Tab-separated table of C-alpha atoms and ligand atoms in Angstrom:
chain	number	residue	atom	x	y	z
A	562	MET	CA	0.455	16.782	-21.964
A	563	THR	CA	-2.157	16.316	-19.366
A	564	ILE	CA	-0.496	13.797	-17.358
A	565	LYS	CA	2.793	13.924	-16.063
A	566	PHE	CA	5.365	12.298	-14.018
A	567	GLY	CA	7.686	14.672	-12.124
A	568	THR	CA	10.363	14.070	-9.252
A	569	SER	CA	7.880	11.785	-8.028
A	570	GLY	CA	5.776	10.339	-9.197
A	571	TRP	CA	2.009	12.702	-11.336
A	572	ARG	CA	0.929	15.502	-9.255
A	573	GLY	CA	-2.208	17.272	-9.844
A	574	ILE	CA	-5.452	20.307	-8.338
A	575	ILE	CA	-8.049	17.779	-7.227
A	576	ALA	CA	-11.059	18.058	-10.332
A	577	ASP	CA	-8.859	20.300	-12.055
A	578	ASP	CA	-6.605	17.697	-13.935
A	579	PHE	CA	-6.318	15.226	-10.906
A	580	THR	CA	-9.520	13.331	-11.331
A	581	THR	CA	-11.718	10.069	-11.238
A	582	TYR	CA	-11.251	10.264	-14.762
A	583	ASN	CA	-6.656	10.597	-15.790
A	584	ALA	CA	-6.444	8.513	-12.318
A	585	LYS	CA	-7.918	5.540	-14.258
A	586	CYS	CA	-5.812	6.638	-16.930
A	587	VAL	CA	-2.347	6.456	-14.915
A	588	ALA	CA	-4.018	3.335	-13.360
A	589	GLN	CA	-4.197	1.446	-17.027
A	590	ALA	CA	-1.293	2.636	-18.144
A	591	ILE	CA	0.451	1.209	-15.085
A	592	SER	CA	-1.758	-1.888	-15.600
A	593	ASP	CA	-0.181	-2.714	-18.909
A	594	TYR	CA	2.867	-1.553	-17.391
A	595	VAL	CA	2.991	-4.276	-15.265
A	596	VAL	CA	1.518	-6.809	-17.457
A	597	GLU	CA	3.716	-6.412	-19.635
A	598	GLN	CA	6.306	-7.040	-17.417
A	599	GLY	CA	4.609	-10.329	-15.863
A	600	GLN	CA	3.886	-9.348	-12.591
A	601	SER	CA	-0.373	-9.865	-13.036
A	602	LYS	CA	-0.429	-12.908	-10.048
A	603	GLU	CA	1.594	-11.166	-7.680
A	604	GLY	CA	0.055	-8.106	-8.473
A	605	LEU	CA	0.631	-4.593	-7.104
A	606	ILE	CA	-0.322	-3.304	-3.663
A	607	VAL	CA	-2.438	-0.593	-3.300
A	608	GLY	CA	-2.540	2.906	-0.732
A	609	TYR	CA	-3.012	6.493	0.058
A	610	ASP	CA	-2.669	8.825	1.593
A	611	PRO	CA	-5.794	11.341	3.861
A	612	ARG	CA	-6.773	13.586	1.784
A	613	PHE	CA	-10.125	14.799	-0.170
A	614	MET	CA	-11.284	11.741	-1.407
A	615	GLY	CA	-8.306	10.124	-1.910
A	616	GLU	CA	-9.081	6.312	-0.874
A	617	SER	CA	-12.368	6.899	-3.422
A	618	PHE	CA	-9.117	7.371	-5.653
A	619	ALA	CA	-7.470	4.241	-4.856
A	620	ARG	CA	-10.831	2.674	-4.735
A	621	ASP	CA	-10.981	3.835	-8.419
A	622	ILE	CA	-7.652	2.746	-9.660
A	623	ALA	CA	-7.692	-0.396	-7.824
A	624	GLY	CA	-10.606	-1.582	-9.498
A	625	VAL	CA	-8.799	-0.915	-12.706
A	626	LEU	CA	-6.245	-3.257	-11.686
A	627	SER	CA	-8.414	-5.966	-10.945
A	628	ALA	CA	-10.192	-5.843	-14.191
A	629	ASN	CA	-6.958	-6.555	-16.420
A	630	ASN	CA	-6.046	-9.360	-13.860
A	631	ILE	CA	-3.794	-7.788	-11.600
A	632	ASN	CA	-3.834	-9.115	-8.499
A	633	VAL	CA	-4.507	-5.897	-5.700
A	634	LEU	CA	-3.362	-5.435	-1.874
A	635	PHE	CA	-5.085	-2.595	-1.031
A	636	SER	CA	-4.751	-1.247	1.906
A	637	VAL	CA	-7.094	-1.145	4.852
A	638	GLU	CA	-5.970	2.553	6.205
A	639	ALA	CA	-4.719	5.930	4.909
A	640	VAL	CA	-0.832	4.639	5.357
A	641	PRO	CA	2.846	6.273	4.989
A	642	THR	CA	5.382	5.195	1.667
A	643	PRO	CA	7.908	3.765	4.003
A	644	ALA	CA	5.570	1.160	5.510
A	645	ILE	CA	4.410	0.878	1.227
A	646	ALA	CA	8.004	0.097	0.277
A	647	PHE	CA	8.452	-1.713	2.744
A	648	ALA	CA	5.699	-4.863	1.540
A	649	ILE	CA	7.397	-4.456	-1.955
A	650	ILE	CA	11.034	-5.264	-0.557
A	651	SER	CA	9.421	-8.093	1.984
A	652	GLY	CA	7.753	-10.183	-1.548
A	653	LYS	CA	4.611	-8.963	-0.408
A	654	SER	CA	4.162	-7.610	-4.545
A	655	ALA	CA	5.440	-6.475	-7.188
A	656	GLY	CA	5.185	-2.713	-6.064
A	657	ALA	CA	2.707	-0.245	-6.228
A	658	ILE	CA	0.591	2.813	-6.147
A	659	ASN	CA	0.458	5.226	-3.828
A	660	LEU	CA	-2.499	7.834	-4.337
A	661	THR	CA	-0.775	11.352	-2.224
A	662	ALA	CA	0.323	14.027	-3.260
A	663	SER	CA	3.259	13.966	0.031
A	664	HIS	CA	4.050	17.843	1.255
A	665	ASN	CA	2.130	19.393	-1.557
A	666	PRO	CA	-1.400	21.505	-0.072
A	667	TYR	CA	-4.254	19.715	0.665
A	668	ASN	CA	-5.571	21.058	-2.912
A	669	TYR	CA	-3.577	18.621	-4.841
A	670	ASN	CA	-3.601	14.786	-4.981
A	671	GLY	CA	-0.789	12.811	-7.085
A	672	ILE	CA	0.939	8.964	-8.157
A	673	LYS	CA	3.351	7.333	-6.071
A	674	TYR	CA	4.176	4.213	-8.152
A	675	SER	CA	6.975	1.941	-7.079
A	676	PRO	CA	7.587	-0.583	-8.677
A	677	LYS	CA	9.358	-4.561	-7.772
A	678	TRP	CA	12.646	-2.980	-6.638
A	679	GLY	CA	10.385	-0.603	-4.250
A	680	GLY	CA	12.162	2.672	-4.898
A	681	PRO	CA	10.312	4.920	-6.831
A	682	ALA	CA	10.025	4.381	-11.056
A	683	LEU	CA	13.060	5.321	-12.362
A	684	PRO	CA	12.310	7.768	-15.270
A	685	GLU	CA	12.577	5.132	-18.280
A	686	THR	CA	9.756	3.573	-15.535
A	687	THR	CA	7.368	6.443	-15.412
A	688	LYS	CA	8.168	8.158	-19.717
A	689	TRP	CA	6.318	5.512	-20.871
A	690	ILE	CA	3.327	4.841	-18.760
A	691	GLU	CA	2.676	8.685	-19.095
A	692	GLU	CA	3.411	7.844	-23.114
A	693	HIS	CA	0.456	5.124	-22.688
A	694	ALA	CA	-0.742	7.158	-20.226
A	695	ASN	CA	-2.084	10.064	-21.769
A	696	GLU	CA	-2.639	8.321	-25.317
A	697	ILE	CA	-5.810	6.331	-22.683
A	698	VAL	CA	-6.681	9.672	-21.450
A	699	ASP	CA	-7.234	10.337	-25.747
A	700	SER	CA	-9.302	7.175	-26.101
A	701	GLY	CA	-10.945	7.214	-23.205
A	702	LYS	CA	-10.297	3.170	-23.473
A	703	PHE	CA	-9.281	2.064	-19.271
A	704	LYS	CA	-11.058	-1.337	-18.346
A	705	GLU	CA	-12.640	-1.411	-14.849
A	706	ILE	CA	-14.521	-2.807	-12.575
A	707	THR	CA	-16.509	-3.188	-8.957
A	708	GLU	CA	-14.827	-3.532	-5.862
A	709	ASP	CA	-17.313	-6.412	-5.677
A	710	GLU	CA	-16.761	-8.534	-8.528
A	711	ALA	CA	-12.903	-7.905	-8.187
A	712	LYS	CA	-13.190	-8.738	-4.507
A	713	SER	CA	-15.792	-12.280	-6.122
A	714	LYS	CA	-13.103	-13.489	-8.114
A	715	GLY	CA	-10.289	-13.778	-5.422
A	716	LEU	CA	-8.130	-10.506	-7.539
A	717	TRP	CA	-9.018	-7.974	-4.602
A	718	THR	CA	-7.473	-8.597	-0.796
A	719	ASP	CA	-7.237	-6.405	2.291
A	720	ILE	CA	-3.963	-5.659	3.884
A	721	ASP	CA	-3.060	-3.989	6.676
A	722	LEU	CA	1.073	-2.745	6.654
A	723	LYS	CA	1.753	-1.434	9.476
A	724	ALA	CA	1.909	-4.926	11.848
A	725	ASP	CA	5.086	-6.116	9.899
A	726	TYR	CA	7.079	-2.397	9.093
A	727	ILE	CA	7.179	-2.294	12.677
A	728	LYS	CA	8.701	-5.166	13.638
A	729	ASP	CA	11.264	-3.933	11.473
A	730	LEU	CA	11.691	-1.391	12.873
A	731	ASN	CA	11.659	-2.559	16.234
A	732	GLU	CA	14.677	-4.295	15.204
A	733	LYS	CA	16.955	-2.122	13.187
A	734	ILE	CA	16.477	1.147	16.060
A	735	ASP	CA	18.159	0.547	19.839
A	736	PHE	CA	15.242	1.354	22.081
A	737	ASP	CA	16.854	-0.535	24.528
A	738	THR	CA	19.394	2.280	24.575
A	739	ILE	CA	16.095	5.291	23.851
A	740	LYS	CA	14.721	3.879	26.420
A	741	LYS	CA	17.681	4.353	29.097
A	742	TRP	CA	18.249	7.740	28.485
A	743	GLY	CA	14.646	8.696	29.223
A	744	LYS	CA	13.198	11.849	27.935
A	745	LYS	CA	9.960	12.812	26.248
A	746	VAL	CA	9.951	13.510	22.604
A	747	ALA	CA	6.644	15.344	20.456
A	748	TYR	CA	5.931	14.891	17.285
A	749	ASP	CA	3.321	16.512	14.415
A	750	PRO	CA	1.972	14.110	12.424
A	751	ILE	CA	0.025	17.441	10.984
A	752	PHE	CA	-3.160	15.162	10.038
A	753	ALA	CA	-0.814	12.290	7.896
A	754	THR	CA	-0.120	9.469	7.915
A	755	GLY	CA	2.479	9.373	10.410
A	756	ILE	CA	-0.007	9.014	13.672
A	757	GLY	CA	-0.320	5.386	15.017
A	758	TYR	CA	3.322	4.528	13.292
A	759	LEU	CA	6.307	6.593	14.249
A	760	ASP	CA	3.756	7.837	18.039
A	761	LYS	CA	2.922	3.867	18.394
A	762	ILE	CA	6.294	2.826	17.672
A	763	LEU	CA	7.903	5.289	20.518
A	764	ILE	CA	4.832	4.078	22.658
A	765	ASP	CA	5.250	-0.040	22.540
A	766	ASN	CA	9.342	1.047	23.715
A	767	GLY	CA	8.818	2.054	26.456
A	768	THR	CA	8.810	6.543	25.559
A	769	ASP	CA	6.674	9.405	26.220
A	770	VAL	CA	5.146	11.109	23.022
A	771	VAL	CA	3.917	14.652	23.596
A	772	MET	CA	1.574	14.564	20.212
A	773	ILE	CA	-0.385	17.168	18.295
A	774	HIS	CA	-2.683	17.069	14.866
A	775	ASP	CA	-3.065	13.874	15.886
A	776	LYS	CA	-6.277	12.746	13.781
A	777	PHE	CA	-6.664	12.324	9.975
A	778	ASP	CA	-7.516	16.536	8.577
A	779	PRO	CA	-7.583	16.232	4.878
A	780	TYR	CA	-6.985	20.538	5.235
A	781	PHE	CA	-3.722	19.799	6.451
A	782	GLY	CA	-4.717	22.247	9.426
A	783	GLY	CA	-4.474	24.267	6.241
A	784	GLY	CA	-1.924	24.334	3.719
A	785	GLY	CA	0.194	21.586	3.148
A	786	PRO	CA	1.868	18.496	5.406
A	787	ASP	CA	5.674	19.599	5.171
A	788	PRO	CA	7.254	19.787	8.040
A	789	SER	CA	9.247	22.753	7.482
A	790	GLY	CA	10.718	24.991	10.110
A	791	GLU	CA	7.383	27.692	9.086
A	792	LYS	CA	4.970	24.985	9.899
A	793	LEU	CA	6.284	23.557	12.831
A	794	VAL	CA	5.335	26.627	15.242
A	795	GLU	CA	3.080	25.110	16.996
A	796	LEU	CA	5.821	21.873	17.960
A	797	ALA	CA	8.523	24.130	18.602
A	798	LYS	CA	5.930	25.912	21.019
A	799	ILE	CA	5.885	22.473	22.336
A	800	VAL	CA	9.093	21.993	22.583
A	801	GLU	CA	10.660	24.557	24.287
A	802	GLY	CA	8.508	25.284	27.003
A	803	ASP	CA	8.222	22.170	28.368
A	804	ASN	CA	12.218	20.660	29.535
A	805	ASP	CA	11.440	17.376	29.949
A	806	ILE	CA	11.024	16.990	25.855
A	807	ALA	CA	14.193	16.786	24.752
A	808	LEU	CA	13.435	16.258	20.081
A	809	GLY	CA	10.645	17.070	18.343
A	810	LEU	CA	9.343	15.252	15.511
A	811	ALA	CA	7.954	16.118	12.654
A	812	THR	CA	6.831	13.905	9.054
A	813	ASP	CA	4.963	14.853	6.111
A	814	GLY	CA	1.847	13.703	4.685
A	815	ASP	CA	3.309	10.104	3.603
A	816	ALA	CA	5.234	10.148	6.444
A	817	ASP	CA	8.441	9.718	3.981
A	818	ARG	CA	9.889	13.553	4.945
A	819	PHE	CA	11.024	13.902	9.016
A	820	GLY	CA	11.318	16.915	10.637
A	821	VAL	CA	13.303	17.532	13.693
A	822	LEU	CA	13.650	20.476	16.416
A	823	ASP	CA	16.446	20.358	19.106
A	824	PHE	CA	15.333	19.965	22.646
A	825	ASP	CA	14.089	23.672	22.670
A	826	GLY	CA	12.467	24.697	19.454
A	827	ARG	CA	14.790	25.262	16.886
A	828	PHE	CA	14.234	24.057	14.149
A	829	ILE	CA	17.624	22.325	12.164
A	830	GLU	CA	17.998	22.463	8.803
A	831	PRO	CA	17.218	18.463	6.935
A	832	ASN	CA	20.961	19.248	5.187
A	833	TYR	CA	22.527	19.243	8.898
A	834	ILE	CA	20.362	15.755	10.630
A	835	ILE	CA	21.424	14.699	7.136
A	836	ALA	CA	24.861	14.962	7.363
A	837	LEU	CA	25.136	14.233	11.920
A	838	LEU	CA	22.310	10.496	10.928
A	839	LEU	CA	25.409	9.446	8.194
A	840	ASP	CA	28.549	10.642	10.412
A	841	TYR	CA	27.035	9.090	13.527
A	842	LEU	CA	25.829	5.261	11.090
A	843	ILE	CA	29.717	5.088	10.220
A	844	ARG	CA	31.535	6.139	13.373
A	845	VAL	CA	29.575	4.818	16.056
A	846	LYS	CA	26.933	1.658	13.966
A	847	GLY	CA	29.788	0.431	12.390
A	848	PHE	CA	28.274	0.777	9.397
A	849	GLU	CA	29.884	-0.173	5.706
A	850	GLY	CA	29.527	1.782	2.484
A	851	GLY	CA	30.068	5.358	0.717
A	852	VAL	CA	27.223	7.920	0.812
A	853	ALA	CA	24.971	9.537	-1.052
A	854	ARG	CA	23.413	12.921	-1.703
A	855	SER	CA	21.240	14.838	-4.800
A	856	VAL	CA	23.200	16.906	-6.263
A	857	ALA	CA	20.631	20.342	-3.955
A	858	THR	CA	22.298	18.491	-0.608
A	859	THR	CA	24.910	19.856	1.936
A	860	HIS	CA	28.563	19.173	0.575
A	861	LEU	CA	28.441	18.396	4.774
A	862	VAL	CA	27.936	14.781	3.317
A	863	ASP	CA	31.325	15.310	0.743
A	864	ALA	CA	33.202	16.297	4.110
A	865	VAL	CA	32.273	13.630	6.611
A	866	ALA	CA	32.385	10.732	4.300
A	867	LYS	CA	36.094	12.423	3.319
A	868	TYR	CA	36.630	12.249	6.976
A	869	HIS	CA	35.950	8.662	6.666
A	870	GLY	CA	37.858	7.482	3.661
A	871	VAL	CA	34.643	6.491	1.904
A	872	LYS	CA	33.144	7.232	-1.534
A	873	CYS	CA	30.375	10.238	-1.794
A	874	TYR	CA	27.731	9.777	-4.790
A	875	GLU	CA	25.944	12.326	-6.607
A	876	THR	CA	22.999	12.126	-7.988
A	877	PRO	CA	19.773	13.712	-9.689
A	878	VAL	CA	16.681	14.832	-7.345
A	879	GLY	CA	14.686	12.490	-6.248
A	880	PHE	CA	15.307	9.735	-3.949
A	881	LYS	CA	15.017	7.032	-6.620
A	882	TYR	CA	18.463	7.751	-7.938
A	883	ILE	CA	19.637	7.375	-3.963
A	884	GLY	CA	18.064	4.337	-3.588
A	885	GLU	CA	19.563	2.710	-5.853
A	886	TYR	CA	22.305	3.089	-4.709
A	887	ILE	CA	20.504	1.427	-1.511
A	888	ALA	CA	19.338	-1.409	-3.243
A	889	GLU	CA	22.646	-1.993	-4.746
A	890	GLY	CA	24.376	-2.180	-1.393
A	891	LYS	CA	27.546	0.317	-1.991
A	892	ILE	CA	26.053	3.032	0.799
A	893	VAL	CA	25.876	3.603	4.243
A	894	GLY	CA	22.331	5.590	3.732
A	895	GLY	CA	21.750	8.814	1.404
A	896	GLY	CA	19.913	12.086	1.741
A	897	GLU	CA	18.300	14.311	0.542
A	898	GLU	CA	18.218	18.263	0.815
A	899	SER	CA	14.181	17.704	1.407
A	900	ALA	CA	13.882	16.343	4.306
A	901	GLY	CA	14.567	12.412	2.501
A	902	PHE	CA	17.083	9.862	4.239
A	903	SER	CA	17.428	5.994	4.757
A	904	ILE	CA	19.929	3.465	4.900
A	905	LYS	CA	21.376	0.488	4.717
A	906	GLY	CA	19.653	-2.411	4.466
A	907	HIS	CA	16.157	-0.427	4.967
A	908	VAL	CA	13.676	0.211	1.999
A	909	PRO	CA	15.458	1.768	-1.464
A	910	GLU	CA	12.106	5.371	-0.338
A	911	LYS	CA	12.715	7.706	1.398
A	912	ASP	CA	11.496	7.041	4.996
A	913	GLY	CA	10.843	10.105	7.577
A	914	ILE	CA	10.235	7.796	10.523
A	915	LEU	CA	13.446	5.182	10.147
A	916	ALA	CA	15.353	8.522	10.222
A	917	SER	CA	13.169	10.371	12.914
A	918	LEU	CA	13.857	7.195	15.076
A	919	LEU	CA	17.991	6.952	14.423
A	920	LEU	CA	18.082	10.555	14.723
A	921	LEU	CA	16.719	10.011	18.838
A	922	GLU	CA	18.820	7.328	18.444
A	923	MET	CA	21.752	9.155	17.906
A	924	VAL	CA	20.292	12.004	20.763
A	925	ALA	CA	19.665	9.504	23.250
A	926	ARG	CA	23.340	7.087	22.723
A	927	GLU	CA	25.357	10.965	22.451
A	928	ASN	CA	23.478	12.376	25.313
A	929	LYS	CA	23.899	16.064	23.752
A	930	SER	CA	22.007	19.203	21.930
A	931	ILE	CA	22.064	18.250	17.827
A	932	VAL	CA	23.319	21.648	17.998
A	933	GLU	CA	26.012	19.856	20.122
A	934	GLN	CA	26.534	17.799	17.767
A	935	LEU	CA	26.504	19.623	15.151
A	936	ARG	CA	29.638	22.204	16.634
A	937	ASP	CA	31.276	18.742	17.053
A	938	LEU	CA	30.792	17.589	13.797
A	939	TYR	CA	32.315	21.313	12.032
A	940	SER	CA	35.640	20.993	14.646
A	941	ARG	CA	36.179	17.660	12.270
A	942	VAL	CA	35.143	18.240	9.232
A	943	GLY	CA	34.116	21.234	8.596
A	944	THR	CA	31.477	24.586	8.470
A	945	PHE	CA	29.040	24.538	6.304
A	946	MET	CA	26.217	26.632	6.016
A	947	THR	CA	22.798	25.649	3.487
A	948	SER	CA	19.861	27.819	2.879
A	949	ARG	CA	16.473	27.274	0.528
A	950	VAL	CA	14.722	30.127	-1.529
A	951	ASN	CA	11.748	29.180	-3.873
A	952	LEU	CA	10.410	32.138	-6.189
A	953	LYS	CA	7.230	31.161	-7.734
A	954	LEU	CA	6.451	30.243	-10.842
A	955	THR	CA	5.355	33.445	-13.086
A	956	LYS	CA	4.359	32.834	-16.592
A	957	ASP	CA	7.854	35.932	-17.261
A	958	LEU	CA	9.919	33.059	-15.408
A	959	ASP	CA	8.401	30.404	-16.861
A	960	ASN	CA	9.987	31.408	-20.099
A	961	ALA	CA	13.276	32.826	-19.192
A	962	PHE	CA	14.354	30.823	-16.781
A	963	PRO	CA	15.905	27.920	-19.722
A	964	GLU	CA	18.351	31.120	-21.572
A	965	LYS	CA	18.624	31.787	-18.296
A	966	MET	CA	20.419	28.454	-17.711
A	967	LYS	CA	22.504	29.284	-21.027
A	968	LEU	CA	23.834	32.186	-19.810
A	969	ASN	CA	27.624	32.154	-18.557
A	970	PRO	CA	28.232	33.789	-15.179
A	971	LYS	CA	31.479	35.615	-14.540
A	972	GLY	CA	30.370	34.911	-10.683
A	973	PHE	CA	28.498	34.941	-7.683
A	974	ALA	CA	28.684	37.803	-5.087
A	975	GLY	CA	31.955	38.800	-6.747
A	976	ILE	CA	33.302	35.194	-5.635
A	977	ALA	CA	34.730	33.659	-10.120
A	978	ILE	CA	33.426	30.411	-11.354
A	979	LYS	CA	35.212	27.255	-10.815
A	980	ASP	CA	32.817	24.756	-12.217
A	981	LYS	CA	29.571	24.356	-13.364
A	982	ILE	CA	27.441	20.882	-13.135
A	983	THR	CA	24.239	20.028	-14.938
A	984	ILE	CA	23.141	16.457	-13.510
A	985	ASP	CA	19.707	18.543	-12.407
A	986	GLY	CA	20.080	22.047	-12.948
A	987	THR	CA	22.500	23.862	-13.421
A	988	LYS	CA	24.999	24.537	-10.156
A	989	PHE	CA	27.553	27.066	-10.135
A	990	ILE	CA	30.534	25.902	-8.427
A	991	LEU	CA	32.610	28.808	-6.663
A	992	ASP	CA	36.519	29.751	-6.572
A	993	ASP	CA	35.939	29.363	-2.346
A	994	GLY	CA	34.159	26.011	-2.114
A	995	SER	CA	30.539	27.387	-2.297
A	996	TRP	CA	28.058	26.708	-4.040
A	997	ILE	CA	24.853	28.176	-6.333
A	998	LEU	CA	22.473	25.515	-8.522
A	999	PHE	CA	18.932	26.274	-10.378
A	1000	ARG	CA	16.727	24.368	-10.735
A	1001	LYS	CA	12.993	23.959	-11.844
A	1002	SER	CA	10.615	21.316	-9.715
A	1003	GLY	CA	9.422	18.691	-10.662
A	1004	THR	CA	6.447	18.948	-7.406
A	1005	GLU	CA	5.610	22.920	-7.285
A	1006	PRO	CA	5.399	25.713	-8.949
A	1007	VAL	CA	8.282	27.461	-8.304
A	1008	VAL	CA	11.595	27.840	-9.655
A	1009	ARG	CA	14.614	26.441	-6.931
A	1010	ILE	CA	17.450	28.464	-5.924
A	1011	TYR	CA	19.744	26.555	-3.418
A	1012	VAL	CA	23.352	27.955	-1.599
A	1013	GLU	CA	25.350	26.614	0.704
A	1014	ALA	CA	28.359	28.653	1.506
A	1015	SER	CA	30.845	28.425	4.486
A	1016	SER	CA	29.581	31.475	6.768
A	1017	GLU	CA	26.056	33.435	7.394
A	1018	VAL	CA	27.500	36.956	5.568
A	1019	LYS	CA	28.830	35.254	2.623
A	1020	LEU	CA	25.591	32.493	2.139
A	1021	LYS	CA	23.507	35.405	2.392
A	1022	LYS	CA	25.397	37.952	-0.122
A	1023	ILE	CA	25.505	34.424	-2.652
A	1024	ILE	CA	21.536	33.894	-2.453
A	1025	ASP	CA	21.036	37.676	-3.690
A	1026	SER	CA	23.101	37.343	-6.253
A	1027	GLY	CA	21.520	34.124	-6.988
A	1028	LYS	CA	18.179	35.549	-7.702
A	1029	GLU	CA	19.727	38.518	-9.447
A	1030	PHE	CA	20.928	36.770	-11.807
A	1031	ILE	CA	17.733	35.157	-12.213
A	1032	LEU	CA	15.190	37.402	-11.773
A	1033	GLY	CA	17.235	40.769	-13.132
A	1034	ALA	CA	16.584	41.967	-16.661
B	1139	VG1	C1	10.746	17.978	-4.113
B	1139	VG1	C2	12.455	17.152	-3.248
B	1139	VG1	C3	13.596	16.147	-4.360
B	1139	VG1	C4	12.256	15.131	-3.253
B	1139	VG1	C5	10.864	15.987	-3.721
B	1139	VG1	C6	9.530	14.932	-3.771
B	1139	VG1	O1	11.268	17.736	-5.580
B	1139	VG1	O2	13.583	18.416	-3.804
B	1139	VG1	O3	14.283	15.721	-3.270
B	1139	VG1	O4	12.733	14.025	-3.861
B	1139	VG1	O5	10.036	15.817	-4.031
B	1139	VG1	O6	8.875	14.457	-1.756
B	1139	VG1	P1	11.118	18.711	-6.336
B	1139	VG1	O7	11.428	18.689	-8.057
B	1139	VG1	O8	9.924	19.739	-6.334
B	1139	VG1	O9	12.425	19.826	-6.200
B	1139	VG1	V1	8.190	13.756	-2.221
B	1139	VG1	O10	8.440	14.015	0.034
B	1139	VG1	O11	6.800	15.552	-2.253
B	1139	VG1	O12	7.312	12.405	-2.254
B	1140	CO	CO1	6.590	13.361	0.923
């Protein structure tokens, strides 16, 4: 099967499986889906990130949609996924095709399809599209017209998605508090779509921003536009070296993920940011509802929910599932350990820009560093240490993995197993409340091991025993 939709869309290596031909076949399959849903007139937004040939792939895809009589709203520039999601929920279109491989390295591209509800398409939809796309790859039967033809038929309009999205964030964030607090922020958009969004909002609202990597670069400075601790070393130096900078912020390739550094340049795991934000929403902002997290995300979220007496929903990995709860208005917010977060009344899609701004608001309002706030939270709800390890998916590991997952180990690091959860991968809950989860990534060729424990020592022991379990004979 050539085309495979994973955790968030179809991804491939440019010129290997991500080719113009395959992208057009996927566009035809999505066109068929949209036509079947009777949504041709409402049409689709077409967006892209600044990857090599991204805009050109996007124009090819728009040509296929137009040939199928679907109205195209073509983004005038590389655009964040959450800005697209906001345009959808504002009623601008019946969905979007976004050309992005998100945090994946520069040699990847991808297609994210979001239907009318604004979140990432659910498996029943992507399965339909996947099946049809693979048939079209074999038959070669897709339609296409040129941009000029589409425009002359009135099927293709250019659209700027920035202003409305920014206006909405201006209403959702307490910029007065941030301005009065008066500290500076450093921001690394990693050469990608956050540029001209997060920085602009902050500057327009009177906050000084020190920027690095603030021009589009298809190579993202080498590697991938992933706002992880390793990638944010340069930003950390800037934050550490300037006493007026109170926070380091970053976003990924399509700006749906965030990255955060405390005032001293220390990288803070997204798990902790998610729990702090959820606690802040309920405790300080008075939001009402439950919370949601993916199966791979910290149980600190559960502890926050318990503390406030609200429900905690556990979902498979992929923001589409949390997005559903947001769309239904059931939760104050939800997050994924991979740095995905959104809130009630906002897009049912992760939003790295909103998460960054909300965190800044929280730090300004509480006037305390993140580490201090985390200490406060621990003292109220308990201590949680989390970690994630990625193991390269070798042929051997790929073959052995399903069999390993059928085994019933006695325990990990000498701690017995209390429960096994299989909603995504295999998660073992251990007797003392620590846990370990094994799953194959749906966006990268790796197996992920997620671990959580109440102390660093225990955490390390469980990771080691998990590695031995998965890699040992
Ligand atoms: C990863 C993350 C998941 C996230 C997905 C898409 O999936 O774990 O939480 O929703 O990427 O993120 P996986 O299957 O590789 O673990 V993005 O920013 O690349 O759209
Ligand atoms: Co992303």
